[in-house]
Coordinates of C-alpha atoms in Angstrom, one line a residue:
Chain U
X123 CA -8.3 -13.2 -18.7
X124 CA -5.8 -10.4 -18.4
X125 CA -3.5 -8.6 -16.1
X126 CA -3.7 -4.8 -16.0
X127 CA -1.0 -2.7 -14.4
X128 CA -2.4 0.0 -12.1
X129 CA 0.3 2.8 -12.3
X130 CA 1.2 5.3 -9.6
X131 CA -0.5 8.1 -11.4
X132 CA -4.0 8.2 -12.6
X133 CA -4.0 7.8 -16.3
X134 CA -4.3 11.1 -18.3
X135 CA -5.5 10.9 -21.9
X136 CA -2.5 11.7 -24.0
X137 CA -4.2 14.7 -25.6
X138 CA -5.1 16.3 -22.2
X139 CA -1.7 16.5 -20.6
X140 CA -1.0 19.6 -18.6
X141 CA 1.2 22.2 -20.4
X142 CA 3.2 25.2 -19.6
X143 CA 3.9 28.3 -21.7
X144 CA 7.4 29.1 -22.8
X145 CA 9.1 31.8 -25.0
X146 CA 10.7 30.4 -28.1
X147 CA 12.3 31.8 -31.2
X148 CA 13.5 30.5 -34.6
X149 CA 17.3 30.7 -34.7
X150 CA 20.0 30.4 -37.3
X151 CA 21.6 26.9 -37.1
X152 CA 25.1 28.4 -36.9
X153 CA 24.4 30.1 -33.6
X154 CA 22.6 27.2 -32.0
X155 CA 25.5 25.8 -30.0
X156 CA 26.5 29.1 -28.5
X157 CA 23.0 30.2 -27.8
X158 CA 21.9 26.9 -26.1
X159 CA 25.0 26.9 -23.9
X160 CA 24.2 30.5 -22.9
X161 CA 20.5 29.8 -22.3
X162 CA 21.3 26.8 -20.1
X163 CA 23.2 29.1 -17.9
X164 CA 20.9 32.0 -17.7
X165 CA 17.5 30.2 -18.0
X166 CA 17.8 26.5 -17.2
X167 CA 14.6 24.6 -17.6
X168 CA 14.8 23.0 -14.1
X169 CA 11.5 21.3 -13.9
X170 CA 11.2 20.6 -17.6
X171 CA 14.2 18.3 -18.1
X172 CA 12.1 16.1 -20.4
X173 CA 11.5 19.0 -22.8
X174 CA 14.1 19.4 -25.6
X175 CA 15.6 22.8 -25.7
X176 CA 15.7 22.9 -29.5
X177 CA 13.1 21.8 -32.0
X178 CA 14.3 20.7 -35.5
X179 CA 11.7 20.9 -38.3
X180 CA 12.1 20.0 -41.9
X181 CA 10.5 22.7 -44.0
X182 CA 9.2 22.3 -47.5
X183 CA 12.1 22.2 -49.8
X184 CA 14.3 20.3 -47.4
X185 CA 15.5 23.2 -45.4
X186 CA 16.1 22.6 -41.7
X187 CA 14.6 25.1 -39.2
X188 CA 15.7 25.3 -35.6
X189 CA 13.5 26.8 -32.9
X190 CA 14.8 27.2 -29.3
X191 CA 13.1 27.6 -26.0
X192 CA 14.3 30.9 -24.4
X193 CA 12.6 30.7 -21.0
X194 CA 9.4 30.1 -19.2
X195 CA 6.6 32.5 -19.9
X196 CA 4.0 33.5 -17.5
X197 CA 0.6 32.0 -18.2
X198 CA -1.1 35.1 -19.5
X199 CA 1.4 35.0 -22.3
X200 CA 2.2 38.7 -22.7
X201 CA 5.5 39.3 -24.4
X202 CA 6.6 42.2 -22.3
X203 CA 7.4 42.4 -18.6
X204 CA 8.1 38.9 -17.3
X205 CA 11.1 38.1 -19.4
X206 CA 14.5 38.1 -17.6
X207 CA 16.8 40.9 -18.5
X208 CA 19.5 38.5 -19.7
X209 CA 17.0 36.9 -22.2
X210 CA 16.0 40.3 -23.5
X211 CA 19.6 41.2 -24.1
X212 CA 20.1 37.9 -25.9
X213 CA 17.1 38.6 -28.1
X214 CA 18.4 42.0 -29.0
X215 CA 21.9 40.9 -29.7
X216 CA 20.9 38.0 -32.0
X217 CA 17.9 39.8 -33.5
X218 CA 15.5 37.0 -32.4
X219 CA 11.7 37.3 -32.5
X220 CA 10.2 35.6 -29.5
X221 CA 6.8 34.0 -29.5
X222 CA 4.9 32.0 -26.8
X223 CA 4.2 28.3 -27.3
X224 CA 3.3 25.4 -25.1
X225 CA 5.2 22.4 -23.9
X226 CA 4.1 19.4 -21.8
X227 CA 4.6 19.9 -18.1
X228 CA 5.4 16.3 -17.1
X229 CA 7.6 13.6 -18.6
X230 CA 5.7 11.1 -20.7
X231 CA 4.9 7.8 -18.8
X232 CA 4.1 5.8 -21.9
X233 CA 5.0 5.8 -25.6
X234 CA 1.5 6.9 -26.4
X235 CA 1.8 10.0 -24.2
X236 CA 5.2 10.7 -25.7
X237 CA 4.0 10.6 -29.2
X238 CA 1.2 13.0 -28.3
X239 CA 3.6 15.3 -26.5
X240 CA 5.9 15.6 -29.5
X241 CA 3.1 17.0 -31.6
X242 CA 3.3 20.1 -29.3
X243 CA 7.0 20.3 -28.8
X244 CA 9.6 17.5 -28.8
X245 CA 10.3 15.8 -25.4
X246 CA 12.5 13.0 -24.4
X247 CA 11.0 9.7 -23.3
X248 CA 12.8 7.2 -21.1
X249 CA 10.9 3.9 -20.9
X250 CA 10.7 3.0 -17.2
X251 CA 13.6 1.0 -16.0
X252 CA 11.6 -0.7 -13.4
X253 CA 13.2 -3.3 -11.3
X254 CA 9.8 -4.9 -10.5
X255 CA 9.0 -7.6 -13.0
X256 CA 5.7 -7.6 -14.7
X257 CA 5.2 -3.9 -15.3
X258 CA 6.3 -4.3 -18.9
X259 CA 4.3 -7.5 -19.3
X260 CA 4.1 -11.1 -18.2
X261 CA 5.1 -14.2 -20.1
X262 CA 2.4 -16.8 -20.7
X263 CA 3.8 -19.0 -18.0
X264 CA 4.0 -16.2 -15.5
X265 CA 0.4 -15.3 -16.3
X266 CA -0.8 -18.8 -15.8
X267 CA 0.9 -18.9 -12.4
X268 CA -0.6 -15.6 -11.4
X269 CA -4.1 -16.7 -12.5
X270 CA -3.7 -19.9 -10.5
X271 CA -2.7 -18.0 -7.3
X272 CA -5.7 -15.7 -7.8
X273 CA -8.0 -18.6 -8.2
X274 CA -6.7 -20.0 -5.0
X275 CA -7.5 -16.6 -3.3
X276 CA -11.0 -16.7 -4.7
X277 CA -11.5 -20.2 -3.5
X278 CA -10.4 -19.2 0.0
X279 CA -12.8 -16.2 -0.1
X280 CA -15.8 -18.4 -0.6
X281 CA -14.7 -21.3 1.7
X282 CA -15.3 -19.7 5.1
X283 CA -18.5 -21.0 6.5
X284 CA -21.3 -19.4 4.5
X285 CA -19.9 -16.0 4.0
X286 CA -18.1 -14.4 1.1
X287 CA -15.1 -12.5 2.5
X288 CA -11.8 -11.1 1.2
X289 CA -8.9 -13.5 1.0
X290 CA -5.1 -13.0 0.8
X291 CA -2.4 -15.3 -0.4
X292 CA 1.3 -14.2 0.1
X293 CA 3.6 -15.9 -2.3
X294 CA 7.4 -16.0 -2.8
X295 CA 7.6 -15.8 -6.6
X296 CA 11.2 -17.0 -6.7
X297 CA 10.2 -20.4 -5.2
X298 CA 6.5 -20.3 -6.1
X299 CA 5.9 -21.2 -2.5
X300 CA 2.9 -20.0 -0.5
X301 CA 4.2 -18.1 2.5
X302 CA 0.8 -17.4 4.1
X303 CA -2.8 -17.3 3.3
X304 CA -5.8 -15.9 5.2
X305 CA -9.4 -14.8 5.0
X306 CA -11.1 -11.9 6.8
X307 CA -11.4 -12.7 10.5
X308 CA -13.6 -9.9 11.7
X309 CA -16.2 -12.1 13.3
X310 CA -14.4 -15.3 14.0
X311 CA -10.8 -14.6 14.5
X312 CA -10.1 -17.1 17.1
X313 CA -12.0 -19.9 15.5
X314 CA -10.6 -19.8 12.0
X315 CA -7.4 -21.6 11.5
X316 CA -4.9 -19.6 9.5
X317 CA -2.2 -21.6 7.9
X318 CA 1.3 -20.3 7.8
X319 CA 2.0 -22.4 4.8
X320 CA -0.1 -24.5 2.6
X321 CA 1.2 -27.9 1.8
X322 CA 2.9 -27.8 -1.6
X323 CA 0.3 -30.2 -3.0
X324 CA -2.5 -27.7 -2.4
X325 CA -1.1 -25.3 -4.9
X326 CA -1.2 -27.9 -7.6
X327 CA -4.8 -28.5 -6.7
X328 CA -5.6 -24.9 -7.2
X329 CA -3.8 -24.7 -10.5
X330 CA -5.9 -27.5 -12.0
X331 CA -9.0 -26.2 -10.3
X332 CA -11.1 -25.1 -13.2
X333 CA -14.3 -24.1 -11.5
X334 CA -14.1 -22.1 -8.4
X335 CA -17.7 -22.9 -7.5
X336 CA -17.5 -25.1 -4.4
X337 CA -20.5 -26.8 -3.0
X338 CA -20.4 -24.5 -0.1
X339 CA -20.7 -21.4 -2.3
X340 CA -23.5 -22.9 -4.3
X341 CA -25.4 -23.7 -1.2
X342 CA -24.9 -20.3 0.2
X343 CA -26.0 -18.5 -2.9
X344 CA -29.1 -20.5 -3.2
X345 CA -29.9 -19.8 0.4
X346 CA -31.2 -16.5 1.8
X347 CA -27.9 -15.6 3.6
X348 CA -26.1 -14.9 0.4
X349 CA -29.0 -12.9 -1.0
X350 CA -29.4 -10.5 1.9
X351 CA -25.8 -10.0 2.9
X352 CA -24.6 -8.4 -0.3
X353 CA -20.9 -8.7 0.5
X354 CA -21.0 -6.7 3.6
X355 CA -18.7 -9.3 5.2
X356 CA -15.9 -8.3 2.8
X357 CA -14.0 -6.2 5.3
X358 CA -12.0 -4.0 2.9
X359 CA -15.2 -3.2 1.0
X360 CA -17.1 -2.2 4.1
X361 CA -14.5 -1.4 6.8
X362 CA -16.9 0.7 8.9
X363 CA -19.7 -1.9 8.8
X364 CA -18.5 -4.1 11.7
X365 CA -20.7 -2.7 14.5
X366 CA -23.9 -3.5 12.4
X367 CA -26.0 -6.3 13.7
X368 CA -24.9 -9.6 12.3
X369 CA -27.3 -11.9 10.6
X370 CA -25.2 -14.8 11.5
X371 CA -24.9 -16.0 15.1
X372 CA -21.2 -15.7 14.9
X373 CA -18.6 -16.6 17.6
X374 CA -18.5 -14.2 20.5
X375 CA -15.0 -13.1 19.4
X376 CA -14.5 -10.4 16.8
X377 CA -11.8 -8.0 15.7
X378 CA -12.7 -5.1 13.4
X379 CA -9.2 -4.9 12.1
X380 CA -8.5 -8.5 11.2
X381 CA -8.8 -8.0 7.4
X382 CA -7.4 -10.8 5.3
X383 CA -4.2 -8.9 4.4
X384 CA -3.5 -8.0 8.0
X385 CA -4.0 -11.6 9.1
X386 CA -1.8 -12.9 6.2
X387 CA 1.0 -10.5 7.2
X388 CA 0.7 -11.7 10.8
X389 CA 0.8 -15.2 9.6
X390 CA 3.9 -14.7 7.4
X391 CA 5.7 -12.9 10.3
X392 CA 4.9 -15.9 12.6
X393 CA 6.3 -18.2 10.0
X394 CA 9.4 -16.1 9.7
X395 CA 9.9 -16.2 13.5
X396 CA 9.5 -20.0 13.4
X397 CA 11.9 -20.5 10.5
X398 CA 14.5 -18.1 11.7
X399 CA 14.5 -17.8 15.4
X400 CA 16.3 -14.8 16.6
X401 CA 19.6 -14.8 18.5
X402 CA 17.8 -15.2 21.8
X403 CA 16.1 -18.3 20.6
X404 CA 19.2 -19.8 19.0
X405 CA 19.8 -22.3 21.8
X406 CA 16.5 -23.9 21.0
X407 CA 17.2 -24.0 17.3
X408 CA 18.2 -27.7 17.2
X409 CA 15.0 -29.0 18.6
X410 CA 13.0 -26.5 16.5
X411 CA 14.7 -27.6 13.4
X412 CA 13.5 -31.2 13.9
X413 CA 9.9 -29.9 14.1
X414 CA 10.4 -27.8 11.1
X415 CA 11.8 -30.6 9.0
X416 CA 8.6 -32.4 9.4
X417 CA 6.5 -29.4 8.7
X418 CA 8.3 -28.2 5.7
X419 CA 9.8 -31.2 4.1
X420 CA 7.3 -32.9 2.0
X421 CA 10.6 -33.9 0.6
X422 CA 12.0 -31.8 -2.2
X423 CA 11.9 -34.7 -4.7
X424 CA 8.2 -35.3 -4.0
X425 CA 7.6 -31.6 -4.2
X426 CA 9.1 -31.3 -7.6
X427 CA 7.0 -34.1 -8.9
X428 CA 3.7 -32.8 -7.7
X429 CA 4.3 -29.1 -8.4
X430 CA 5.2 -28.8 -12.1
X431 CA 5.2 -25.0 -11.6
X432 CA 8.5 -25.4 -9.9
X433 CA 10.3 -25.9 -13.2
X434 CA 8.6 -23.0 -15.0
X435 CA 11.2 -20.6 -13.8
X436 CA 14.3 -20.5 -15.9
X437 CA 16.4 -19.7 -12.8
X438 CA 18.0 -22.7 -11.3
X439 CA 15.8 -24.0 -8.5
X440 CA 17.8 -24.6 -5.3
X441 CA 16.3 -27.6 -3.7
X442 CA 18.0 -26.7 -0.5
X443 CA 16.1 -23.6 -0.1
X444 CA 13.0 -25.6 0.7
X445 CA 14.7 -27.2 3.6
X446 CA 15.3 -25.0 6.6
X447 CA 18.9 -24.6 7.2
X448 CA 21.1 -22.2 9.1
X449 CA 22.7 -21.1 5.9
X450 CA 19.4 -19.9 4.5
X451 CA 19.1 -16.1 4.3
X452 CA 16.4 -14.7 6.6
X453 CA 14.0 -12.7 4.6
X454 CA 13.5 -9.0 5.5
X455 CA 9.7 -8.9 6.2
X456 CA 8.0 -9.6 2.8
X457 CA 10.7 -8.2 0.6
X458 CA 10.3 -9.8 -2.8
X459 CA 7.0 -11.4 -2.1
X460 CA 3.7 -11.0 -3.9
X461 CA 0.2 -10.9 -2.4
X462 CA -3.1 -11.9 -4.1
X463 CA -6.3 -10.3 -2.9
X464 CA -9.7 -10.9 -4.2
X465 CA -10.7 -7.3 -3.6
X466 CA -8.6 -4.1 -3.8
X467 CA -7.4 -3.4 -0.2
X468 CA -8.6 -0.5 2.0
X469 CA -6.1 2.1 3.2
X470 CA -5.3 0.2 6.4
X471 CA -4.4 -3.0 4.5
X472 CA -2.7 -1.2 1.6
X473 CA -0.4 0.7 4.0
X474 CA 0.3 -2.4 6.0
X475 CA 1.6 -3.9 2.8
X476 CA 3.8 -0.9 2.3
X477 CA 5.2 -1.4 5.9
X478 CA 5.7 -5.1 5.3
X479 CA 7.6 -4.4 2.0
X480 CA 5.4 -6.5 -0.4
X481 CA 6.8 -6.3 -3.9
X482 CA 3.6 -6.8 -6.0
X483 CA -0.1 -6.7 -5.3
X484 CA -2.6 -8.5 -7.5
X485 CA -6.3 -8.0 -7.0
X486 CA -9.3 -9.1 -8.9
X487 CA -12.1 -6.7 -8.1
X488 CA -12.0 -2.9 -7.5
X489 CA -13.2 -1.4 -4.2
X490 CA -15.1 1.8 -5.0
X491 CA -16.0 2.4 -1.4
X492 CA -12.7 2.3 0.3
X493 CA -10.0 1.0 -2.1
X494 CA -6.6 2.5 -1.6
X495 CA -4.8 1.4 -4.8
X496 CA -6.6 3.6 -7.3
X497 CA -10.3 3.7 -6.3
X498 CA -10.4 6.2 -3.4
X499 CA -6.7 6.6 -2.6
X500 CA -3.6 5.6 -4.6
X501 CA -0.9 4.6 -2.2
X502 CA 1.4 3.3 -4.9
X503 CA 1.7 6.9 -6.1
X504 CA 2.4 8.5 -2.7
X505 CA 6.0 9.6 -3.3
X506 CA 6.9 10.2 0.4
X507 CA 6.4 6.5 1.3
X508 CA 9.6 4.6 1.8
X509 CA 8.5 1.6 -0.2
X510 CA 6.5 1.2 -3.4
X511 CA 5.0 -1.9 -4.7
X512 CA 3.7 -2.5 -8.2
X513 CA -0.1 -3.0 -8.4
X514 CA -1.9 -5.2 -10.9
X515 CA -5.5 -6.0 -11.5
X516 CA -6.4 -9.4 -12.7
X517 CA -9.3 -9.5 -15.1
X518 CA -11.0 -12.9 -14.8
X519 CA -14.0 -14.0 -16.8
X520 CA -17.3 -14.1 -14.9
X521 CA -17.3 -17.8 -14.6
X522 CA -14.0 -17.6 -12.6
X523 CA -15.6 -15.1 -10.3
X524 CA -18.0 -17.8 -9.4
X525 CA -21.3 -16.1 -9.3
X526 CA -21.5 -13.2 -11.6
X527 CA -24.9 -14.1 -12.8
X528 CA -26.4 -15.1 -9.5
X529 CA -29.0 -12.7 -8.4
X530 CA -27.9 -12.8 -4.8
X531 CA -24.8 -10.9 -5.5
X532 CA -25.8 -7.8 -7.2
X533 CA -22.7 -5.9 -6.3
X534 CA -20.3 -8.5 -7.6
X535 CA -22.3 -8.7 -10.8
X536 CA -22.2 -4.9 -11.3
X537 CA -18.5 -4.9 -10.7
X538 CA -18.0 -7.3 -13.5
X539 CA -20.4 -5.5 -15.8
X540 CA -18.8 -2.1 -15.2
X541 CA -15.5 -3.3 -16.2
X542 CA -16.4 -4.1 -19.7
Chain I
X239 CA -16.9 28.3 23.2
X240 CA -14.4 26.9 25.7
X241 CA -12.9 29.6 28.0
X242 CA -9.2 30.3 28.0
X243 CA -8.8 28.5 31.3
X244 CA -10.6 25.5 30.0
X245 CA -8.3 25.3 27.0
X246 CA -5.3 25.5 29.3
X247 CA -6.7 22.8 31.5
X248 CA -7.3 20.6 28.5
X249 CA -3.8 21.1 27.3
X250 CA -2.4 20.3 30.7
X251 CA -4.4 17.0 30.7
X252 CA -3.2 16.2 27.2
X253 CA 0.4 16.8 28.3
X254 CA 0.0 14.6 31.3
X255 CA -1.3 11.7 29.2
X256 CA 1.3 12.3 26.6
X257 CA 4.0 11.9 29.2
X258 CA 2.7 8.4 29.7
X259 CA 2.9 7.8 25.9
X260 CA 6.5 9.0 26.0
X261 CA 7.2 6.5 28.7
X262 CA 5.9 3.8 26.4
X263 CA 8.1 5.1 23.6
X264 CA 11.1 4.9 26.0
X265 CA 10.3 1.2 26.7
X266 CA 10.3 0.6 23.0
X267 CA 13.6 2.4 22.7
X268 CA 15.1 0.2 25.5
X269 CA 13.9 -2.9 23.6
X270 CA 15.7 -1.6 20.4
X271 CA 12.4 -0.8 18.8
X272 CA 11.5 2.5 17.0
X273 CA 10.5 4.6 19.9
X274 CA 6.8 5.3 19.5
X275 CA 4.3 4.8 22.3
X276 CA 0.7 5.5 23.1
X277 CA -2.0 5.3 25.7
X278 CA -5.8 5.1 25.3
X279 CA -8.0 7.0 27.7
X280 CA -11.6 6.5 28.6
X281 CA -13.4 8.8 31.1
X282 CA -10.1 10.3 32.2
X283 CA -8.5 6.9 32.9
X284 CA -5.8 5.1 31.0
X285 CA -7.3 1.8 29.9
X286 CA -4.6 0.5 27.5
X287 CA -1.1 1.3 26.5
X288 CA 1.1 0.2 23.6
X289 CA 4.5 0.6 22.0
X290 CA 6.1 -0.3 18.8
X291 CA 6.9 -4.0 18.5
X292 CA 7.8 -4.3 14.8
X293 CA 11.2 -5.8 15.3
X294 CA 10.3 -8.3 17.9
X295 CA 7.4 -9.6 15.9
X296 CA 8.9 -9.1 12.5
X297 CA 5.5 -7.8 11.7
X298 CA 5.9 -4.2 10.5
X299 CA 2.2 -3.5 11.3
X300 CA 2.7 -3.9 15.0
X301 CA 2.7 -0.1 15.7
X302 CA 2.0 1.2 19.2
X303 CA -1.6 2.0 18.3
X304 CA -2.3 -1.5 17.0
X305 CA -0.8 -3.0 20.2
X306 CA -3.0 -0.9 22.4
X307 CA -6.1 -1.6 20.3
X308 CA -5.5 -5.3 20.6
X309 CA -5.2 -5.0 24.4
X310 CA -8.6 -3.3 24.5
X311 CA -10.4 -5.7 22.3
X312 CA -9.2 -8.7 24.2
X313 CA -9.9 -7.0 27.6
X314 CA -13.4 -6.0 26.6
X315 CA -14.3 -9.3 25.1
X316 CA -13.2 -11.2 28.1
X317 CA -16.0 -9.4 29.9
X318 CA -18.4 -10.6 27.3
X319 CA -19.7 -7.3 25.9
X320 CA -21.4 -7.1 22.5
X321 CA -20.1 -5.7 19.2
X322 CA -22.4 -2.7 19.6
X323 CA -21.0 -2.0 23.1
X324 CA -17.5 -2.2 21.8
X325 CA -18.3 0.3 19.1
X326 CA -19.8 2.6 21.7
X327 CA -16.8 2.3 24.0
X328 CA -14.4 3.2 21.1
X329 CA -16.4 6.3 20.4
X330 CA -15.6 7.5 23.9
X331 CA -11.9 6.8 23.7
X332 CA -9.0 9.3 23.3
X333 CA -5.7 8.2 21.9
X334 CA -2.4 9.9 22.9
X335 CA 0.4 8.8 20.7
X336 CA 3.9 10.3 20.4
X337 CA 4.0 10.4 16.6
X338 CA 1.2 11.2 14.1
X339 CA -0.6 7.9 13.3
X340 CA 0.6 6.5 9.9
X341 CA -1.9 5.9 7.1
X342 CA -2.5 2.3 8.3
X343 CA -3.2 3.3 12.0
X344 CA -5.2 6.4 11.0
X345 CA -7.4 4.1 8.8
X346 CA -7.7 1.7 11.7
X347 CA -8.7 4.4 14.1
X348 CA -11.4 5.6 11.7
X349 CA -12.7 2.0 11.3
X350 CA -13.0 1.7 15.0
X351 CA -14.6 5.1 15.3
X352 CA -12.3 6.5 18.0
X353 CA -13.3 9.9 19.4
X354 CA -10.1 11.9 19.4
X355 CA -6.4 11.7 18.8
X356 CA -3.6 13.8 20.3
X357 CA -0.2 13.2 18.8
X358 CA 3.3 14.5 19.4
X359 CA 5.4 15.1 16.3
X360 CA 4.0 15.0 12.7
X361 CA 4.9 12.1 10.5
X362 CA 5.7 13.8 7.1
X363 CA 6.5 10.5 5.4
X364 CA 3.6 8.3 6.3
X365 CA 1.2 10.4 8.3
X366 CA -2.5 9.6 7.9
X367 CA -3.9 12.5 9.9
X368 CA -3.0 15.4 7.6
X369 CA 0.6 14.9 6.5
X370 CA 0.1 12.6 3.6
X371 CA -3.6 11.6 3.7
X372 CA -6.4 13.0 5.9
X373 CA -8.1 9.8 7.0
X374 CA -9.3 11.5 10.2
X375 CA -11.7 13.8 8.3
X376 CA -14.8 11.8 7.9
X377 CA -16.3 13.7 5.0
X378 CA -15.9 11.9 1.7
X379 CA -17.3 12.0 -1.8
X380 CA -17.3 8.2 -1.7
X381 CA -20.3 7.5 0.5
X382 CA -22.5 4.6 0.4
X383 CA -26.2 5.0 1.1
X384 CA -25.9 2.3 3.6
X385 CA -25.4 4.0 7.0
X386 CA -23.1 1.4 8.3
X387 CA -20.6 1.8 5.5
X388 CA -19.9 5.5 6.1
X389 CA -16.5 6.4 7.0
X390 CA -16.0 7.9 10.5
X391 CA -13.9 10.9 11.3
X392 CA -12.1 11.8 14.5
X393 CA -10.7 15.1 15.8
X394 CA -6.9 15.3 15.8
X395 CA -4.5 17.6 17.6
X396 CA -0.8 17.5 17.0
X397 CA 2.2 19.1 18.7
X398 CA 1.8 17.8 22.2
X399 CA 5.4 17.2 23.6
X400 CA 6.5 17.1 20.0
X401 CA 10.2 17.9 20.8
X402 CA 10.4 15.0 23.3
X403 CA 9.0 12.6 20.7
X404 CA 11.4 13.9 18.1
X405 CA 14.4 13.7 20.3
X406 CA 13.7 10.1 21.1
X407 CA 13.4 9.2 17.4
X408 CA 16.5 11.2 16.6
X409 CA 18.6 9.4 19.2
X410 CA 17.3 6.1 18.0
X411 CA 18.3 6.8 14.4
X412 CA 21.6 8.4 15.4
X413 CA 22.8 5.4 17.3
X414 CA 21.9 3.5 14.2
X415 CA 18.9 1.3 13.8
X416 CA 20.4 -2.0 14.8
X417 CA 17.4 -3.8 13.2
X418 CA 17.6 -2.2 9.8
X419 CA 18.6 -4.7 7.1
X420 CA 22.2 -4.8 6.1
X421 CA 23.2 -2.2 3.5
X422 CA 23.1 -4.6 0.5
X423 CA 19.4 -5.1 1.2
X424 CA 16.8 -2.4 1.1
X425 CA 17.6 0.4 3.5
X426 CA 15.0 1.7 5.9
X427 CA 15.1 5.1 7.5
X428 CA 11.8 5.9 9.0
X429 CA 9.9 6.2 12.2
X430 CA 7.9 3.0 12.7
X431 CA 4.6 4.9 12.8

């Protein structure tokens, strides 16, 4: 098992990073300060802030040699013509001999890239100061918690009647509480019950759940339905498939846009409205509060006993936060929350999660047909968006993915195979 | 080729329907929602309308388009028509929306297979019909052999009553978005579409 961070930019092999040409010249160390100050005025390296202006090299015999970047060169690299007049004057007055060399165009995103860049010309590297936890790695306890939520999502994905669908679980990682969970509801959206909150005990169940193979899944896979459907019911994998004739005599209600993530967002919003009635509703708050006490208080003491995960976090756990109270801070949409999805979401769902301010997305299987977190699009790398989540793929062994070896699910099997 | 007079007539029709979308946006504005509105037209008749409801629902996906789509799906299914008929109906629908559909809505419109979209102002932060992504263009290198899995495109025309749409958004943000989180939380400055 593993957790792989899916960065905003597609990975580039360190040795194939784009470069730009610059004019450089060896200089006398004693003129370095004056020269660099002057160069920063007349030819600042605006878009190459990661590139060091001066390269220091230790020559044989211990002598130090300094080389300075004069200015950008045009790509055909001819020495004449394109150089600014001020630079030419500088070259003449200090008797420099300019040559063309290459530097990396973009700042390094990883230590590996940086090491490779420095072979060409030294650059600076600032390890990301991300405020999203996990990008620089997860502790063993965090990983276990993440795996347990993903297993819960997988269990949901296979528990709807006899279909395999996508499933979504929204979690508040600070309290380890499930905010909402949902499956695709393309064909049965009024018949499937979506829970705004699972009972705390259910998480523990999932954490100790070792095999995700439920009897329902087993029956389905052995039957013909599983064999012929080939995961076309997974809405994010096949978003355009909904008008196709259905093999199942499903309910008469359908909704082509009720993908698991959309339903989970709706469900979490409904929970938010219930927990934090707006000002107009405030008169009714007292009576609501009674109802909510019964819904949400599987009393804190009991909760702690049955959910050992609660104590994993080193932060002090505020028991009061579980009980609804007027002093509790109303969340802004899903700020700070994580979502677990069995499959990489499509563009609609991925953008919905931007709108709803999800903090981290964990998915188990890529979506080569319509995935928007790296496969077809890469929304986490779209700079213009006003919110950016961190994306992780969870690598689970085939057993955990339930039916890697079953012949009925060629696609799923191939997915697992390709990843090795 | 359409004649010049035909083009003019089409534009006049588009402007007329866009006026109705603007009215929806104004209703959103009056409800302290980001002012974006839309109407969906089938055979020259408005069959659904919608406006932003993200604040009221605390669901940031409740854009005007999603609201109007839900109205249609519910309305059609009450009459008992089949999945195939619903798909057929969407392929004859034209959407008029005051702001370029965002990536989410553009993807949704492609999934439904809508025929055509007219929008007012471009959405240079989230636009899914050319500004950031081009989800309206059906062609793609990622095509499955399965016919049912192919992405669908739709034609898209922007700039219809764009200045009206922009001035609504501008006055909304100038008066200060009363629904934006408090400054110590994450700031939001965007049209809701």
